Amino acid sequence: MPIAIGLEGSANKLGVGIILHPSAPRDDSPPSPHDSAHSEDGASPRRSKHASPPVEILANLRHTFVSPPGTGFLPKDTAAHHRRWVVRLVKQAMKQARVRLEDIDCICYTKGPGMGAPLGSVAIAARTLSQLWDKPMVGVNHCVGHIEMGRAITGAENPVVLYVSGGNTQVIAYSAQRYRIFGEALDIAVGNCLDRFARVLNISNDPAPGYNIEQLAKQGKVLLELPYTVKGMDVSFSGILARVEEMARKLEASRTANTPNQPTMTDMSTKASTPMGSDAKTSSAAAAADKKDTAVPTFTEKEERVMKIAWTCLKSGPPDVDIAKLTKAAGFNTSKTAANTWGVIKKKLLSMAGDGEEGVEAQGKCAQDAQG
């Protein structure tokens, strides 16, 4: 019974799985992965005498690279994440599956399609393991891997597949000895559309943009028309994204028009000093920023909300926040997302104090006041 370990890293998720493939039953014509469902000419299905036994999933681990809200995941950052985590996931998967090195028969990896840099990191990892363990490598097409996984789990023999992933929205079926595309998104796939949708509205990427959009939608009570196009078996979703961007601009313009007297950082710091029981002098860095009108950056609505909460979470010593407390108070899903968001805000706050001696002096005074 062969055991395969697989490495997948075509986008921001890194996955390591270990699968046990039971030996196929012996008959006059041992079935290939598609023999039970397809004839040699692809014209009609042909069942084997014995159904193939189901595969057994011994381990299925993953780790996701999560970028800050309002941003996407860059290839170089995603590739670095995969390199940092792949060895740990392989070790954890083998421990969970309770298999030894000599039990592994082959090493599978995603060869594409996907993002080049992450795919390269995973391919190098698979090749390294192949050389170290003296095991054969098997490159797997990303799309076919998804489809075959679905067939293995559901037991479907000859399905028509609606394949929806980050970069693909396709109607696929098996014909003439290969999977063929009968319809697809002509411009942007559903997954990418949701990712950019979340980026426009500054929705968190943790655990996933699409999931967070769905949870927010459940709270809504007004249905909005979003345009899309169907042409035969093909679809177009770019109209949805364009409409969302237009609506976001109008909402932002309306919000700005309704708040003509936007509070300065000094105002916010002074107001925050009362519940904290501290002196307004702690806002010296913010006051220095207010004097430099051109250096004051704009903050998103979410950043402003987190910033106000963060002021109430200040630690003693150098200006910083209690990430655990901020995560709970601001409603983040994980402390990592809270830390990333606060990191972006903190950079903006520090930039307001200036880059020269004036900024250094202001930041130093702020730290001294906080300690005093």
CSV table of C-alpha atoms in Angstrom, one decimal:
chain,number,residue,atom,x,y,z
A,1,MET,CA,0.0,0.0,0.0
A,2,PRO,CA,1.9,3.1,-1.2
A,3,ILE,CA,2.2,6.2,0.9
A,4,ALA,CA,2.6,9.6,-0.7
A,5,ILE,CA,3.5,12.9,0.9
A,6,GLY,CA,2.3,16.0,-0.9
A,7,LEU,CA,3.4,19.6,-0.7
A,8,GLU,CA,1.1,22.4,-2.0
A,9,GLY,CA,2.0,26.1,-2.1
A,10,SER,CA,0.5,27.7,-5.2
A,11,ALA,CA,-0.8,30.7,-3.3
A,12,ASN,CA,-0.8,32.0,0.3
A,13,LYS,CA,-1.7,28.6,1.9
A,14,LEU,CA,1.0,26.1,2.4
A,15,GLY,CA,-0.2,22.5,2.8
A,16,VAL,CA,1.4,19.2,3.6
A,17,GLY,CA,-0.6,16.0,3.3
A,18,ILE,CA,0.2,12.3,3.7
A,19,ILE,CA,-2.1,9.9,1.8
A,20,LEU,CA,-2.3,6.1,2.0
A,21,HIS,CA,-3.3,4.5,-1.3
A,22,PRO,CA,-4.7,1.0,-0.8
A,23,SER,CA,-3.6,-1.5,-3.4
A,24,ALA,CA,-6.0,-1.7,-6.3
A,25,PRO,CA,-7.9,-5.1,-6.7
A,26,ARG,CA,-6.4,-7.4,-9.3
A,27,ASP,CA,-8.5,-8.2,-12.3
A,28,ASP,CA,-7.9,-8.6,-16.1
A,29,SER,CA,-7.4,-4.9,-16.6
A,30,PRO,CA,-6.2,-3.0,-13.5
A,31,PRO,CA,-7.9,0.4,-13.4
A,32,SER,CA,-6.0,3.6,-13.9
A,33,PRO,CA,-7.2,6.8,-12.1
A,34,HIS,CA,-9.9,7.2,-14.8
A,35,ASP,CA,-10.5,3.6,-16.1
A,36,SER,CA,-13.5,3.2,-13.8
A,37,ALA,CA,-15.3,6.1,-15.4
A,38,HIS,CA,-14.0,6.5,-19.0
A,39,SER,CA,-13.4,4.4,-22.0
A,40,GLU,CA,-10.2,4.6,-24.1
A,41,ASP,CA,-11.8,6.9,-26.6
A,42,GLY,CA,-13.6,8.9,-24.0
A,43,ALA,CA,-17.0,8.3,-25.7
A,44,SER,CA,-18.7,6.3,-22.9
A,45,PRO,CA,-18.1,5.3,-19.3
A,46,ARG,CA,-16.6,1.9,-18.6
A,47,ARG,CA,-16.8,0.5,-15.0
A,48,SER,CA,-14.1,-1.8,-13.7
A,49,LYS,CA,-15.1,-5.2,-12.2
A,50,HIS,CA,-14.1,-3.9,-8.7
A,51,ALA,CA,-14.4,-0.4,-7.3
A,52,SER,CA,-11.2,1.2,-6.3
A,53,PRO,CA,-10.8,1.2,-2.5
A,54,PRO,CA,-10.9,4.7,-1.0
A,55,VAL,CA,-7.7,6.5,-0.1
A,56,GLU,CA,-6.9,7.2,3.6
A,57,ILE,CA,-5.8,10.7,4.7
A,58,LEU,CA,-3.2,10.2,7.3
A,59,ALA,CA,-2.3,13.8,7.8
A,60,ASN,CA,-3.6,17.1,6.3
A,61,LEU,CA,-1.8,20.2,7.7
A,62,ARG,CA,-1.7,23.8,6.5
A,63,HIS,CA,-0.4,27.2,7.4
A,64,THR,CA,-1.7,30.4,5.8
A,65,PHE,CA,0.2,33.6,5.1
A,66,VAL,CA,-2.1,36.4,6.3
A,67,SER,CA,-1.4,40.0,5.1
A,68,PRO,CA,-2.6,43.1,6.8
A,69,PRO,CA,-6.2,44.4,6.0
A,70,GLY,CA,-6.4,46.4,2.8
A,71,THR,CA,-3.4,44.6,1.2
A,72,GLY,CA,-2.8,41.5,-0.9
A,73,PHE,CA,-0.1,38.9,-0.4
A,74,LEU,CA,3.0,39.6,-2.4
A,75,PRO,CA,4.8,36.7,-4.2
A,76,LYS,CA,8.1,37.3,-2.4
A,77,ASP,CA,6.5,37.5,1.0
A,78,THR,CA,4.4,34.4,0.4
A,79,ALA,CA,7.5,32.5,-0.8
A,80,ALA,CA,9.4,33.5,2.3
A,81,HIS,CA,6.5,32.3,4.4
A,82,HIS,CA,6.5,28.9,2.7
A,83,ARG,CA,10.3,28.5,3.1
A,84,ARG,CA,10.0,29.3,6.8
A,85,TRP,CA,7.2,26.8,7.5
A,86,VAL,CA,7.6,23.9,5.1
A,87,VAL,CA,10.1,21.9,7.2
A,88,ARG,CA,8.0,22.3,10.3
A,89,LEU,CA,4.8,21.2,8.6
A,90,VAL,CA,6.6,18.1,7.1
A,91,LYS,CA,7.8,17.1,10.5
A,92,GLN,CA,4.4,17.6,12.1
A,93,ALA,CA,2.6,15.7,9.3
A,94,MET,CA,4.9,12.7,9.6
A,95,LYS,CA,4.4,12.7,13.4
A,96,GLN,CA,0.6,13.0,13.0
A,97,ALA,CA,0.5,10.2,10.4
A,98,ARG,CA,2.8,8.0,12.5
A,99,VAL,CA,5.0,7.2,9.5
A,100,ARG,CA,8.7,6.8,9.2
A,101,LEU,CA,11.0,7.9,6.4
A,102,GLU,CA,11.2,4.4,5.0
A,103,ASP,CA,7.4,4.3,4.8
A,104,ILE,CA,7.2,7.1,2.3
A,105,ASP,CA,7.1,5.9,-1.4
A,106,CYS,CA,7.0,9.2,-3.3
A,107,ILE,CA,7.0,12.9,-2.9
A,108,CYS,CA,4.3,14.9,-4.7
A,109,TYR,CA,4.3,18.7,-5.2
A,110,THR,CA,2.2,21.3,-7.0
A,111,LYS,CA,4.0,22.2,-10.3
A,112,GLY,CA,1.4,24.8,-11.4
A,113,PRO,CA,-0.6,26.8,-12.2
A,114,GLY,CA,-0.2,29.3,-9.4
A,115,MET,CA,2.1,32.1,-8.2
A,116,GLY,CA,5.6,31.6,-9.4
A,117,ALA,CA,7.6,32.4,-6.3
A,118,PRO,CA,5.6,30.3,-3.9
A,119,LEU,CA,5.5,27.4,-6.3
A,120,GLY,CA,9.3,27.7,-6.7
A,121,SER,CA,9.8,27.5,-2.9
A,122,VAL,CA,7.7,24.4,-2.6
A,123,ALA,CA,9.3,22.7,-5.7
A,124,ILE,CA,12.8,23.3,-4.1
A,125,ALA,CA,11.6,21.8,-0.8
A,126,ALA,CA,10.2,18.8,-2.6
A,127,ARG,CA,13.4,18.3,-4.7
A,128,THR,CA,15.5,18.6,-1.5
A,129,LEU,CA,13.5,15.9,0.3
A,130,SER,CA,13.6,13.7,-2.8
A,131,GLN,CA,17.4,14.0,-2.8
A,132,LEU,CA,17.8,13.5,0.9
A,133,TRP,CA,15.4,10.6,1.2
A,134,ASP,CA,16.1,9.1,-2.2
A,135,LYS,CA,12.4,9.1,-3.2
A,136,PRO,CA,10.9,9.7,-6.6
A,137,MET,CA,9.1,13.0,-7.3
A,138,VAL,CA,5.7,13.4,-8.8
A,139,GLY,CA,4.6,16.8,-10.2
A,140,VAL,CA,0.8,17.5,-9.9
A,141,ASN,CA,-1.3,19.9,-11.9
A,142,HIS,CA,-3.0,22.2,-9.4
A,143,CYS,CA,-6.4,22.0,-11.0
A,144,VAL,CA,-6.3,18.3,-11.6
A,145,GLY,CA,-5.2,17.8,-7.9
A,146,HIS,CA,-8.3,19.6,-6.7
A,147,ILE,CA,-10.6,17.6,-9.0
A,148,GLU,CA,-9.1,14.2,-8.2
A,149,MET,CA,-9.3,15.1,-4.5
A,150,GLY,CA,-13.0,15.7,-4.9
A,151,ARG,CA,-13.5,12.5,-6.8
A,152,ALA,CA,-11.7,10.5,-4.1
A,153,ILE,CA,-13.7,12.0,-1.3
A,154,THR,CA,-17.2,11.9,-3.0
A,155,GLY,CA,-16.7,8.7,-4.9
A,156,ALA,CA,-18.0,10.4,-8.1
A,157,GLU,CA,-16.9,8.5,-11.2
A,158,ASN,CA,-17.6,10.9,-14.1
A,159,PRO,CA,-18.5,14.3,-12.7
A,160,VAL,CA,-19.1,17.7,-14.3
A,161,VAL,CA,-17.0,19.9,-12.1
A,162,LEU,CA,-17.5,23.5,-11.1
A,163,TYR,CA,-14.0,24.4,-10.2
A,164,VAL,CA,-13.8,27.6,-8.0
A,165,SER,CA,-10.5,28.7,-6.5
A,166,GLY,CA,-8.5,31.9,-6.1
A,167,GLY,CA,-7.4,32.1,-9.7
A,168,ASN,CA,-9.9,29.8,-11.4
A,169,THR,CA,-13.6,29.7,-12.1
A,170,GLN,CA,-14.2,26.9,-14.6
A,171,VAL,CA,-16.7,24.3,-15.7
A,172,ILE,CA,-14.6,21.2,-16.3
A,173,ALA,CA,-15.4,17.6,-17.5
A,174,TYR,CA,-13.3,14.6,-18.6
A,175,SER,CA,-13.3,13.9,-22.3
A,176,ALA,CA,-11.0,12.1,-24.7
A,177,GLN,CA,-8.4,11.1,-22.1
A,178,ARG,CA,-8.1,14.5,-20.4
A,179,TYR,CA,-9.9,17.2,-18.4
A,180,ARG,CA,-11.3,19.8,-20.7
A,181,ILE,CA,-12.7,23.3,-19.9
A,182,PHE,CA,-16.2,23.9,-21.2
A,183,GLY,CA,-16.7,27.3,-19.6
A,184,GLU,CA,-14.8,29.8,-17.5
A,185,ALA,CA,-14.5,33.4,-16.2
A,186,LEU,CA,-13.4,35.6,-19.0
A,187,ASP,CA,-11.8,38.3,-16.8
A,188,ILE,CA,-11.4,37.7,-13.1
A,189,ALA,CA,-12.1,34.6,-11.1
A,190,VAL,CA,-14.5,34.6,-8.2
A,191,GLY,CA,-11.7,34.1,-5.6
A,192,ASN,CA,-9.6,37.0,-6.9
A,193,CYS,CA,-12.7,39.1,-7.1
A,194,LEU,CA,-13.5,38.5,-3.5
A,195,ASP,CA,-9.9,39.2,-2.5
A,196,ARG,CA,-9.9,42.6,-4.2
A,197,PHE,CA,-13.4,43.3,-2.9
A,198,ALA,CA,-12.1,42.9,0.6
A,199,ARG,CA,-9.0,45.0,-0.2
A,200,VAL,CA,-11.2,47.9,-1.5
A,201,LEU,CA,-13.3,47.8,1.7
A,202,ASN,CA,-10.4,47.2,4.0
A,203,ILE,CA,-11.8,43.9,5.3
A,204,SER,CA,-9.5,41.6,7.2
A,205,ASN,CA,-7.7,38.8,5.5
A,206,ASP,CA,-7.8,36.6,8.6
A,207,PRO,CA,-8.9,33.8,8.3
A,208,ALA,CA,-9.9,34.6,4.7
A,209,PRO,CA,-11.3,37.6,2.8
A,210,GLY,CA,-14.3,35.6,1.4
A,211,TYR,CA,-15.2,34.2,4.8
A,212,ASN,CA,-15.2,37.7,6.4
A,213,ILE,CA,-17.2,39.1,3.5
A,214,GLU,CA,-19.8,36.4,4.0
A,215,GLN,CA,-20.0,37.0,7.8
A,216,LEU,CA,-20.5,40.8,7.2
A,217,ALA,CA,-23.1,40.1,4.6
A,218,LYS,CA,-25.2,38.0,7.0
A,219,GLN,CA,-25.5,41.2,9.2
A,220,GLY,CA,-26.8,43.3,6.3
A,221,LYS,CA,-30.5,44.0,5.5
A,222,VAL,CA,-30.3,45.8,2.2
A,223,LEU,CA,-29.7,44.0,-1.1
A,224,LEU,CA,-27.6,45.8,-3.7
A,225,GLU,CA,-27.5,45.0,-7.4
A,226,LEU,CA,-24.1,44.0,-8.6
A,227,PRO,CA,-23.7,43.4,-12.4
A,228,TYR,CA,-22.3,40.3,-13.9
A,229,THR,CA,-22.5,38.8,-17.4
A,230,VAL,CA,-23.1,35.2,-18.6
A,231,LYS,CA,-22.1,34.4,-22.2
A,232,GLY,CA,-23.0,30.8,-23.1
A,233,MET,CA,-20.8,28.8,-20.7
A,234,ASP,CA,-18.6,31.7,-19.8
A,235,VAL,CA,-19.0,34.4,-17.2
A,236,SER,CA,-17.7,37.9,-16.4
A,237,PHE,CA,-17.3,39.2,-12.9
A,238,SER,CA,-15.3,42.4,-13.4
A,239,GLY,CA,-18.5,44.5,-13.3
A,240,ILE,CA,-19.0,43.4,-9.7
A,241,LEU,CA,-15.6,44.7,-8.7
A,242,ALA,CA,-16.0,48.0,-10.6
A,243,ARG,CA,-19.4,48.6,-8.9
A,244,VAL,CA,-18.0,47.9,-5.5
A,245,GLU,CA,-15.1,50.3,-6.1
A,246,GLU,CA,-17.6,53.0,-7.2
A,247,MET,CA,-19.8,52.5,-4.2
A,248,ALA,CA,-16.8,52.5,-1.8
A,249,ARG,CA,-15.7,55.9,-3.3
A,250,LYS,CA,-19.2,57.4,-2.8
A,251,LEU,CA,-19.4,56.1,0.8
A,252,GLU,CA,-15.9,57.5,1.6
A,253,ALA,CA,-16.8,60.9,0.1
A,254,SER,CA,-20.1,60.9,2.0
A,255,ARG,CA,-18.3,60.1,5.3
A,256,THR,CA,-15.7,62.8,4.7
A,257,ALA,CA,-18.4,65.4,3.9
A,258,ASN,CA,-20.3,64.5,7.1
A,259,THR,CA,-17.1,65.1,9.3
A,260,PRO,CA,-15.8,68.5,8.3
A,261,ASN,CA,-13.9,69.1,11.5
A,262,GLN,CA,-11.7,66.0,11.6
A,263,PRO,CA,-9.9,65.8,15.0
A,264,THR,CA,-6.2,66.1,15.1
A,265,MET,CA,-3.9,63.6,16.8
A,266,THR,CA,-3.5,66.1,19.7
A,267,ASP,CA,-7.2,66.2,20.2
A,268,MET,CA,-7.4,62.4,20.2
A,269,SER,CA,-4.4,62.1,22.6
A,270,THR,CA,-5.9,64.7,25.0
A,271,LYS,CA,-9.2,62.9,25.1
A,272,ALA,CA,-7.5,59.5,25.6
A,273,SER,CA,-5.5,60.9,28.6
A,274,THR,CA,-8.6,61.2,30.8
A,275,PRO,CA,-9.6,57.5,30.9
A,276,MET,CA,-5.9,56.5,31.1
A,277,GLY,CA,-5.3,58.8,34.1
A,278,SER,CA,-2.3,60.3,32.4
A,279,ASP,CA,-1.2,63.8,31.5
A,280,ALA,CA,-1.9,65.4,28.1
A,281,LYS,CA,1.9,66.0,27.8
A,282,THR,CA,2.2,62.4,26.7
A,283,SER,CA,0.9,63.5,23.3
A,284,SER,CA,4.1,65.5,22.5
A,285,ALA,CA,4.9,63.3,19.5
A,286,ALA,CA,1.3,63.8,18.1
A,287,ALA,CA,1.5,67.6,18.8
A,288,ALA,CA,4.8,67.8,16.8
A,289,ALA,CA,3.0,66.0,13.9
A,290,ASP,CA,0.1,68.5,14.0
A,291,LYS,CA,2.6,71.3,13.4
A,292,LYS,CA,3.7,69.6,10.2
A,293,ASP,CA,0.5,69.7,8.2
A,294,THR,CA,2.0,68.1,5.1
A,295,ALA,CA,3.3,65.1,7.1
A,296,VAL,CA,0.0,64.0,8.6
A,297,PRO,CA,-1.2,60.9,6.7
A,298,THR,CA,-4.8,59.9,6.3
A,299,PHE,CA,-6.2,57.0,8.3
A,300,THR,CA,-9.0,54.6,7.2
A,301,GLU,CA,-12.1,54.3,9.4
A,302,LYS,CA,-10.9,51.0,10.8
A,303,GLU,CA,-7.5,52.3,11.5
A,304,GLU,CA,-9.0,55.3,13.4
A,305,ARG,CA,-11.2,52.9,15.4
A,306,VAL,CA,-8.2,50.6,16.3
A,307,MET,CA,-6.0,53.7,17.1
A,308,LYS,CA,-8.5,55.0,19.6
A,309,ILE,CA,-8.8,51.7,21.3
A,310,ALA,CA,-5.0,51.2,21.2
A,311,TRP,CA,-4.5,54.4,23.2
A,312,THR,CA,-6.4,52.8,26.1
A,313,CYS,CA,-4.1,49.7,25.8
A,314,LEU,CA,-0.8,51.4,26.3
A,315,LYS,CA,1.9,49.6,28.2
A,316,SER,CA,4.3,51.3,30.6
A,317,GLY,CA,7.6,52.1,29.0
A,318,PRO,CA,8.2,52.8,25.3
A,319,PRO,CA,4.9,53.4,23.4
A,320,ASP,CA,3.4,50.1,22.5
A,321,VAL,CA,0.1,48.3,23.1
A,322,ASP,CA,-0.9,45.1,24.7
A,323,ILE,CA,-1.7,43.0,21.6
A,324,ALA,CA,-3.8,40.4,23.5
A,325,LYS,CA,-6.0,43.2,24.9
A,326,LEU,CA,-6.2,45.0,21.6
A,327,THR,CA,-7.2,41.7,19.8
A,328,LYS,CA,-10.1,41.3,22.2
A,329,ALA,CA,-11.2,44.9,22.4
A,330,ALA,CA,-11.1,45.6,18.6
A,331,GLY,CA,-12.7,42.3,17.7
A,332,PHE,CA,-9.8,40.8,15.7
A,333,ASN,CA,-9.9,37.1,14.9
A,334,THR,CA,-6.2,36.5,15.8
A,335,SER,CA,-3.5,38.4,17.6
A,336,LYS,CA,-1.4,38.2,14.5
A,337,THR,CA,-3.9,40.3,12.5
A,338,ALA,CA,-4.1,42.8,15.4
A,339,ALA,CA,-0.3,43.1,15.5
A,340,ASN,CA,-0.1,43.6,11.7
A,341,THR,CA,-2.8,46.3,11.8
A,342,TRP,CA,-1.2,48.1,14.7
A,343,GLY,CA,2.2,47.9,13.0
A,344,VAL,CA,0.8,49.8,10.0
A,345,ILE,CA,-0.8,52.4,12.2
A,346,LYS,CA,2.3,52.7,14.3
A,347,LYS,CA,4.5,53.4,11.3
A,348,LYS,CA,2.1,56.2,10.3
A,349,LEU,CA,2.2,57.7,13.8
A,350,LEU,CA,6.0,57.6,13.9
A,351,SER,CA,6.2,59.2,10.4
A,352,MET,CA,4.1,62.2,11.6
A,353,ALA,CA,6.9,63.1,14.1
A,354,GLY,CA,9.3,63.8,11.3
A,355,ASP,CA,12.5,62.1,10.0
A,356,GLY,CA,15.1,64.5,11.4
A,357,GLU,CA,16.2,65.7,14.9
A,358,GLU,CA,12.8,67.2,15.6
A,359,GLY,CA,11.1,63.9,15.1
A,360,VAL,CA,13.7,62.0,17.2
A,361,GLU,CA,13.4,64.6,20.0
A,362,ALA,CA,9.6,64.4,20.0
A,363,GLN,CA,9.6,60.6,20.1
A,364,GLY,CA,12.1,60.6,22.9
A,365,LYS,CA,10.1,63.1,24.9
A,366,CYS,CA,7.0,60.9,24.4
A,367,ALA,CA,8.8,57.8,25.7
A,368,GLN,CA,10.1,59.8,28.7
A,369,ASP,CA,6.7,61.1,29.6
A,370,ALA,CA,5.2,57.6,29.3
A,371,GLN,CA,7.8,56.2,31.6
A,372,GLY,CA,7.3,59.1,34.1
